[in-house]
mmCIF file with all atom_site columns, C-alpha atoms in Angstrom:
data_model
loop_
_atom_site.group_PDB
_atom_site.id
_atom_site.type_symbol
_atom_site.label_atom_id
_atom_site.label_alt_id
_atom_site.label_comp_id
_atom_site.label_asym_id
_atom_site.label_entity_id
_atom_site.label_seq_id
_atom_site.pdbx_PDB_ins_code
_atom_site.Cartn_x
_atom_site.Cartn_y
_atom_site.Cartn_z
_atom_site.occupancy
_atom_site.B_iso_or_equiv
_atom_site.pdbx_formal_charge
_atom_site.auth_seq_id
_atom_site.auth_comp_id
_atom_site.auth_asym_id
_atom_site.auth_atom_id
_atom_site.pdbx_PDB_model_num
ATOM 1   C CA . MET A 1 1   ? 93.931  138.286 164.494 1.00 51.00 ? 12  MET A CA 1
ATOM 2   C CA . CYS A 1 2   ? 93.142  139.958 161.180 1.00 55.00 ? 13  CYS A CA 1
ATOM 3   C CA . SER A 1 3   ? 89.745  140.171 159.602 1.00 52.00 ? 14  SER A CA 1
ATOM 4   C CA . CYS A 1 4   ? 89.206  138.629 156.187 1.00 54.00 ? 15  CYS A CA 1
ATOM 5   C CA . ASP A 1 5   ? 85.464  139.227 155.926 1.00 54.00 ? 16  ASP A CA 1
ATOM 6   C CA . ALA A 1 6   ? 85.755  141.407 152.808 1.00 55.00 ? 17  ALA A CA 1
ATOM 7   C CA . VAL A 1 7   ? 87.564  138.804 150.712 1.00 68.00 ? 18  VAL A CA 1
ATOM 8   C CA . GLY A 1 8   ? 85.792  137.194 147.789 1.00 79.00 ? 19  GLY A CA 1
ATOM 9   C CA . GLU A 1 9   ? 86.361  133.644 146.632 1.00 84.00 ? 20  GLU A CA 1
ATOM 10  C CA . THR A 1 10  ? 88.137  134.825 143.464 1.00 81.00 ? 21  THR A CA 1
ATOM 11  C CA . THR A 1 11  ? 90.666  136.805 145.484 1.00 81.00 ? 22  THR A CA 1
ATOM 12  C CA . LYS A 1 12  ? 91.269  133.817 147.763 1.00 85.00 ? 23  LYS A CA 1
ATOM 13  C CA . LYS A 1 13  ? 91.775  131.558 144.738 1.00 85.00 ? 24  LYS A CA 1
ATOM 14  C CA . PHE A 1 14  ? 94.312  133.925 143.119 1.00 83.00 ? 25  PHE A CA 1
ATOM 15  C CA . VAL A 1 15  ? 96.191  134.624 146.341 1.00 85.00 ? 26  VAL A CA 1
ATOM 16  C CA . ASP A 1 16  ? 96.333  130.946 147.282 1.00 86.00 ? 27  ASP A CA 1
ATOM 17  C CA . MET A 1 17  ? 98.219  130.269 144.021 1.00 85.00 ? 28  MET A CA 1
ATOM 18  C CA . LEU A 1 18  ? 101.061 132.661 144.876 1.00 86.00 ? 29  LEU A CA 1
ATOM 19  C CA . ASP A 1 19  ? 103.069 130.255 147.049 1.00 86.00 ? 30  ASP A CA 1
ATOM 20  C CA . PHE A 1 20  ? 103.900 132.859 149.685 1.00 90.00 ? 31  PHE A CA 1
ATOM 21  C CA . LYS A 1 21  ? 106.667 132.268 152.220 1.00 93.00 ? 32  LYS A CA 1
ATOM 22  C CA . PRO A 1 22  ? 106.360 133.671 155.766 1.00 95.00 ? 33  PRO A CA 1
ATOM 23  C CA . GLY A 1 23  ? 108.018 137.065 156.096 1.00 95.00 ? 34  GLY A CA 1
ATOM 24  C CA . GLN A 1 24  ? 107.829 137.997 152.422 1.00 94.00 ? 35  GLN A CA 1
ATOM 25  C CA . LYS A 1 25  ? 107.060 141.617 151.557 1.00 94.00 ? 36  LYS A CA 1
ATOM 26  C CA . VAL A 1 26  ? 104.035 142.109 149.306 1.00 93.00 ? 37  VAL A CA 1
ATOM 27  C CA . LEU A 1 27  ? 102.896 145.213 147.428 1.00 91.00 ? 38  LEU A CA 1
ATOM 28  C CA . ASP A 1 28  ? 99.189  145.193 146.551 1.00 91.00 ? 39  ASP A CA 1
ATOM 29  C CA . VAL A 1 29  ? 98.534  147.644 143.726 1.00 90.00 ? 40  VAL A CA 1
ATOM 30  C CA . GLY A 1 30  ? 94.926  148.812 143.826 1.00 91.00 ? 41  GLY A CA 1
ATOM 31  C CA . CYS A 1 31  ? 94.243  147.314 147.239 1.00 93.00 ? 42  CYS A CA 1
ATOM 32  C CA . GLY A 1 32  ? 90.761  148.759 147.655 1.00 92.00 ? 43  GLY A CA 1
ATOM 33  C CA . ILE A 1 33  ? 89.426  148.317 151.178 1.00 93.00 ? 44  ILE A CA 1
ATOM 34  C CA . GLY A 1 34  ? 92.233  145.879 151.985 1.00 93.00 ? 45  GLY A CA 1
ATOM 35  C CA . GLY A 1 35  ? 90.349  142.611 152.251 1.00 91.00 ? 46  GLY A CA 1
ATOM 36  C CA . GLY A 1 36  ? 92.913  140.730 150.197 1.00 92.00 ? 47  GLY A CA 1
ATOM 37  C CA . ASP A 1 37  ? 95.747  142.318 152.174 1.00 94.00 ? 48  ASP A CA 1
ATOM 38  C CA . PHE A 1 38  ? 94.312  141.184 155.489 1.00 94.00 ? 49  PHE A CA 1
ATOM 39  C CA . TYR A 1 39  ? 93.774  137.720 154.010 1.00 93.00 ? 50  TYR A CA 1
ATOM 40  C CA . MET A 1 40  ? 97.394  137.495 152.787 1.00 94.00 ? 51  MET A CA 1
ATOM 41  C CA . ALA A 1 41  ? 98.846  138.725 156.076 1.00 95.00 ? 52  ALA A CA 1
ATOM 42  C CA . GLU A 1 42  ? 96.702  136.464 158.238 1.00 93.00 ? 53  GLU A CA 1
ATOM 43  C CA . ASN A 1 43  ? 96.902  133.275 156.205 1.00 93.00 ? 54  ASN A CA 1
ATOM 44  C CA . PHE A 1 44  ? 100.469 133.455 154.906 1.00 95.00 ? 55  PHE A CA 1
ATOM 45  C CA . ASP A 1 45  ? 102.304 135.530 157.545 1.00 95.00 ? 56  ASP A CA 1
ATOM 46  C CA . VAL A 1 46  ? 103.499 138.077 154.974 1.00 96.00 ? 57  VAL A CA 1
ATOM 47  C CA . ASP A 1 47  ? 103.975 141.835 155.352 1.00 96.00 ? 58  ASP A CA 1
ATOM 48  C CA . VAL A 1 48  ? 101.668 143.733 152.999 1.00 96.00 ? 59  VAL A CA 1
ATOM 49  C CA . VAL A 1 49  ? 101.668 147.316 151.754 1.00 96.00 ? 60  VAL A CA 1
ATOM 50  C CA . GLY A 1 50  ? 98.448  148.182 149.973 1.00 96.00 ? 61  GLY A CA 1
ATOM 51  C CA . ILE A 1 51  ? 98.289  151.218 147.701 1.00 95.00 ? 62  ILE A CA 1
ATOM 52  C CA . ASP A 1 52  ? 95.293  152.788 146.013 1.00 95.00 ? 63  ASP A CA 1
ATOM 53  C CA . LEU A 1 53  ? 94.447  156.103 144.361 1.00 93.00 ? 64  LEU A CA 1
ATOM 54  C CA . SER A 1 54  ? 91.330  156.689 146.455 1.00 94.00 ? 65  SER A CA 1
ATOM 55  C CA . VAL A 1 55  ? 91.722  158.631 149.689 1.00 96.00 ? 66  VAL A CA 1
ATOM 56  C CA . ASN A 1 56  ? 88.288  157.438 150.838 1.00 96.00 ? 67  ASN A CA 1
ATOM 57  C CA . ILE A 1 57  ? 89.070  153.783 150.183 1.00 95.00 ? 68  ILE A CA 1
ATOM 58  C CA . ILE A 1 58  ? 92.446  153.967 151.957 1.00 96.00 ? 69  ILE A CA 1
ATOM 59  C CA . SER A 1 59  ? 90.794  155.767 154.893 1.00 96.00 ? 70  SER A CA 1
ATOM 60  C CA . PHE A 1 60  ? 88.303  152.913 155.158 1.00 95.00 ? 71  PHE A CA 1
ATOM 61  C CA . ALA A 1 61  ? 91.101  150.324 155.007 1.00 94.00 ? 72  ALA A CA 1
ATOM 62  C CA . LEU A 1 62  ? 93.082  152.168 157.701 1.00 94.00 ? 73  LEU A CA 1
ATOM 63  C CA . GLU A 1 63  ? 90.035  152.373 159.972 1.00 93.00 ? 74  GLU A CA 1
ATOM 64  C CA . HIS A 1 64  ? 89.399  148.665 159.456 1.00 88.00 ? 75  HIS A CA 1
ATOM 65  C CA . SER A 1 65  ? 92.999  147.824 160.389 1.00 90.00 ? 76  SER A CA 1
ATOM 66  C CA . ILE A 1 66  ? 92.918  149.534 163.794 1.00 89.00 ? 77  ILE A CA 1
ATOM 67  C CA . GLY A 1 67  ? 93.569  146.996 166.530 1.00 85.00 ? 78  GLY A CA 1
ATOM 68  C CA . LEU A 1 68  ? 94.314  144.118 164.184 1.00 85.00 ? 79  LEU A CA 1
ATOM 69  C CA . LYS A 1 69  ? 97.433  142.076 164.792 1.00 83.00 ? 80  LYS A CA 1
ATOM 70  C CA . CYS A 1 70  ? 98.766  141.525 161.315 1.00 86.00 ? 81  CYS A CA 1
ATOM 71  C CA . SER A 1 71  ? 101.352 143.289 159.212 1.00 92.00 ? 82  SER A CA 1
ATOM 72  C CA . VAL A 1 72  ? 99.373  145.441 156.785 1.00 96.00 ? 83  VAL A CA 1
ATOM 73  C CA . GLU A 1 73  ? 100.015 149.074 155.851 1.00 95.00 ? 84  GLU A CA 1
ATOM 74  C CA . PHE A 1 74  ? 98.028  151.300 153.519 1.00 97.00 ? 85  PHE A CA 1
ATOM 75  C CA . GLU A 1 75  ? 98.880  154.426 151.578 1.00 96.00 ? 86  GLU A CA 1
ATOM 76  C CA . VAL A 1 76  ? 97.361  156.624 148.911 1.00 97.00 ? 87  VAL A CA 1
ATOM 77  C CA . ALA A 1 77  ? 99.663  156.297 145.905 1.00 94.00 ? 88  ALA A CA 1
ATOM 78  C CA . ASP A 1 78  ? 99.682  156.110 142.125 1.00 89.00 ? 89  ASP A CA 1
ATOM 79  C CA . CYS A 1 79  ? 101.584 152.986 141.119 1.00 84.00 ? 90  CYS A CA 1
ATOM 80  C CA . THR A 1 80  ? 102.640 154.600 137.848 1.00 81.00 ? 91  THR A CA 1
ATOM 81  C CA . LYS A 1 81  ? 104.440 157.352 139.776 1.00 86.00 ? 92  LYS A CA 1
ATOM 82  C CA . LYS A 1 82  ? 105.369 155.800 143.136 1.00 88.00 ? 93  LYS A CA 1
ATOM 83  C CA . GLU A 1 83  ? 108.969 154.657 143.451 1.00 89.00 ? 94  GLU A CA 1
ATOM 84  C CA . TYR A 1 84  ? 110.384 152.096 145.839 1.00 89.00 ? 95  TYR A CA 1
ATOM 85  C CA . SER A 1 85  ? 113.974 151.040 146.385 1.00 90.00 ? 96  SER A CA 1
ATOM 86  C CA . ASP A 1 86  ? 115.131 147.915 144.582 1.00 87.00 ? 97  ASP A CA 1
ATOM 87  C CA . ASN A 1 87  ? 114.211 144.670 146.353 1.00 87.00 ? 98  ASN A CA 1
ATOM 88  C CA . THR A 1 88  ? 111.643 146.355 148.598 1.00 92.00 ? 99  THR A CA 1
ATOM 89  C CA . PHE A 1 89  ? 109.052 143.714 147.719 1.00 91.00 ? 100 PHE A CA 1
ATOM 90  C CA . ASP A 1 90  ? 109.217 139.985 147.077 1.00 90.00 ? 101 ASP A CA 1
ATOM 91  C CA . VAL A 1 91  ? 105.794 139.922 145.437 1.00 87.00 ? 102 VAL A CA 1
ATOM 92  C CA . ILE A 1 92  ? 103.743 142.532 143.602 1.00 86.00 ? 103 ILE A CA 1
ATOM 93  C CA . TYR A 1 93  ? 100.074 141.611 143.519 1.00 87.00 ? 104 TYR A CA 1
ATOM 94  C CA . SER A 1 94  ? 97.383  143.351 141.536 1.00 84.00 ? 105 SER A CA 1
ATOM 95  C CA . ARG A 1 95  ? 94.123  141.877 140.517 1.00 78.00 ? 106 ARG A CA 1
ATOM 96  C CA . ASP A 1 96  ? 91.896  144.342 138.686 1.00 73.00 ? 107 ASP A CA 1
ATOM 97  C CA . THR A 1 97  ? 93.949  147.522 138.787 1.00 75.00 ? 108 THR A CA 1
ATOM 98  C CA . ILE A 1 98  ? 96.726  146.322 136.531 1.00 69.00 ? 109 ILE A CA 1
ATOM 99  C CA . LEU A 1 99  ? 94.133  145.581 133.863 1.00 66.00 ? 110 LEU A CA 1
ATOM 100 C CA . ASN A 1 100 ? 92.894  149.174 134.023 1.00 66.00 ? 111 ASN A CA 1
ATOM 101 C CA . ILE A 1 101 ? 96.435  150.486 133.707 1.00 69.00 ? 112 ILE A CA 1
ATOM 102 C CA . LEU A 1 102 ? 97.145  148.229 130.725 1.00 63.00 ? 113 LEU A CA 1
ATOM 103 C CA . ARG A 1 103 ? 93.813  149.192 129.157 1.00 58.00 ? 114 ARG A CA 1
ATOM 104 C CA . GLN A 1 104 ? 94.709  152.886 129.378 1.00 58.00 ? 115 GLN A CA 1
ATOM 105 C CA . VAL A 1 105 ? 98.091  152.241 127.755 1.00 55.00 ? 116 VAL A CA 1
ATOM 106 C CA . VAL A 1 106 ? 96.477  150.243 124.951 1.00 52.00 ? 117 VAL A CA 1
ATOM 107 C CA . LEU A 1 107 ? 93.777  152.863 124.386 1.00 50.00 ? 118 LEU A CA 1
ATOM 108 C CA . GLN A 1 108 ? 96.404  155.589 124.171 1.00 50.00 ? 119 GLN A CA 1
ATOM 109 C CA . THR A 1 109 ? 98.407  153.652 121.583 1.00 50.00 ? 120 THR A CA 1
ATOM 110 C CA . THR A 1 110 ? 95.703  152.174 119.338 1.00 48.00 ? 121 THR A CA 1
ATOM 111 C CA . SER A 1 111 ? 92.721  153.374 117.362 1.00 51.00 ? 122 SER A CA 1
ATOM 112 C CA . SER A 1 112 ? 90.738  150.231 118.182 1.00 47.00 ? 123 SER A CA 1
ATOM 113 C CA . LYS A 1 113 ? 87.458  150.819 119.991 1.00 49.00 ? 124 LYS A CA 1
ATOM 114 C CA . GLU A 1 114 ? 87.492  147.392 121.622 1.00 48.00 ? 125 GLU A CA 1
ATOM 115 C CA . VAL A 1 115 ? 90.191  146.202 123.955 1.00 43.00 ? 126 VAL A CA 1
ATOM 116 C CA . MET A 1 116 ? 90.161  142.959 125.882 1.00 44.00 ? 127 MET A CA 1
ATOM 117 C CA . ILE A 1 117 ? 92.924  142.176 128.322 1.00 44.00 ? 128 ILE A CA 1
ATOM 118 C CA . PHE A 1 118 ? 93.170  138.990 130.326 1.00 45.00 ? 129 PHE A CA 1
ATOM 119 C CA . MET A 1 119 ? 96.295  138.242 132.251 1.00 48.00 ? 130 MET A CA 1
ATOM 120 C CA . MET A 1 120 ? 97.390  135.791 134.843 1.00 50.00 ? 131 MET A CA 1
ATOM 121 C CA . TYR A 1 121 ? 101.132 135.690 135.143 1.00 50.00 ? 132 TYR A CA 1
ATOM 122 C CA . LYS A 1 122 ? 103.389 134.235 137.778 1.00 54.00 ? 133 LYS A CA 1
ATOM 123 C CA . HIS A 1 123 ? 107.109 134.754 137.406 1.00 53.00 ? 134 HIS A CA 1
ATOM 124 C CA . THR A 1 124 ? 109.792 133.504 139.759 1.00 56.00 ? 135 THR A CA 1
ATOM 125 C CA . ILE A 1 125 ? 113.198 135.117 139.611 1.00 53.00 ? 136 ILE A CA 1
#
């Protein structure tokens, strides 16, 4: 059994909208301590790889996963540099991190001092 104690209601609401199928492979970009990853794996029977830039955060997630019986892996990685083979993942999930990445791109390409990004996008291929 996995532990979903660290999952907020907003994360549950977003994840519940994804229409996961058992056995799908999920990449969580900016996974933090892994609460959402444990929630996805336990409630939807998906295999999750969580990546984050923080060594400390990934260490915490790895420690938390010891002894749990769900398919969740964690690694320290920069999503803007990490490469995966084609079709490695069925779903790429990112809640707050993708907004930070987009914000940095916008700030580097505009002189505006205010940037607001809101995105909720679901695309089925």
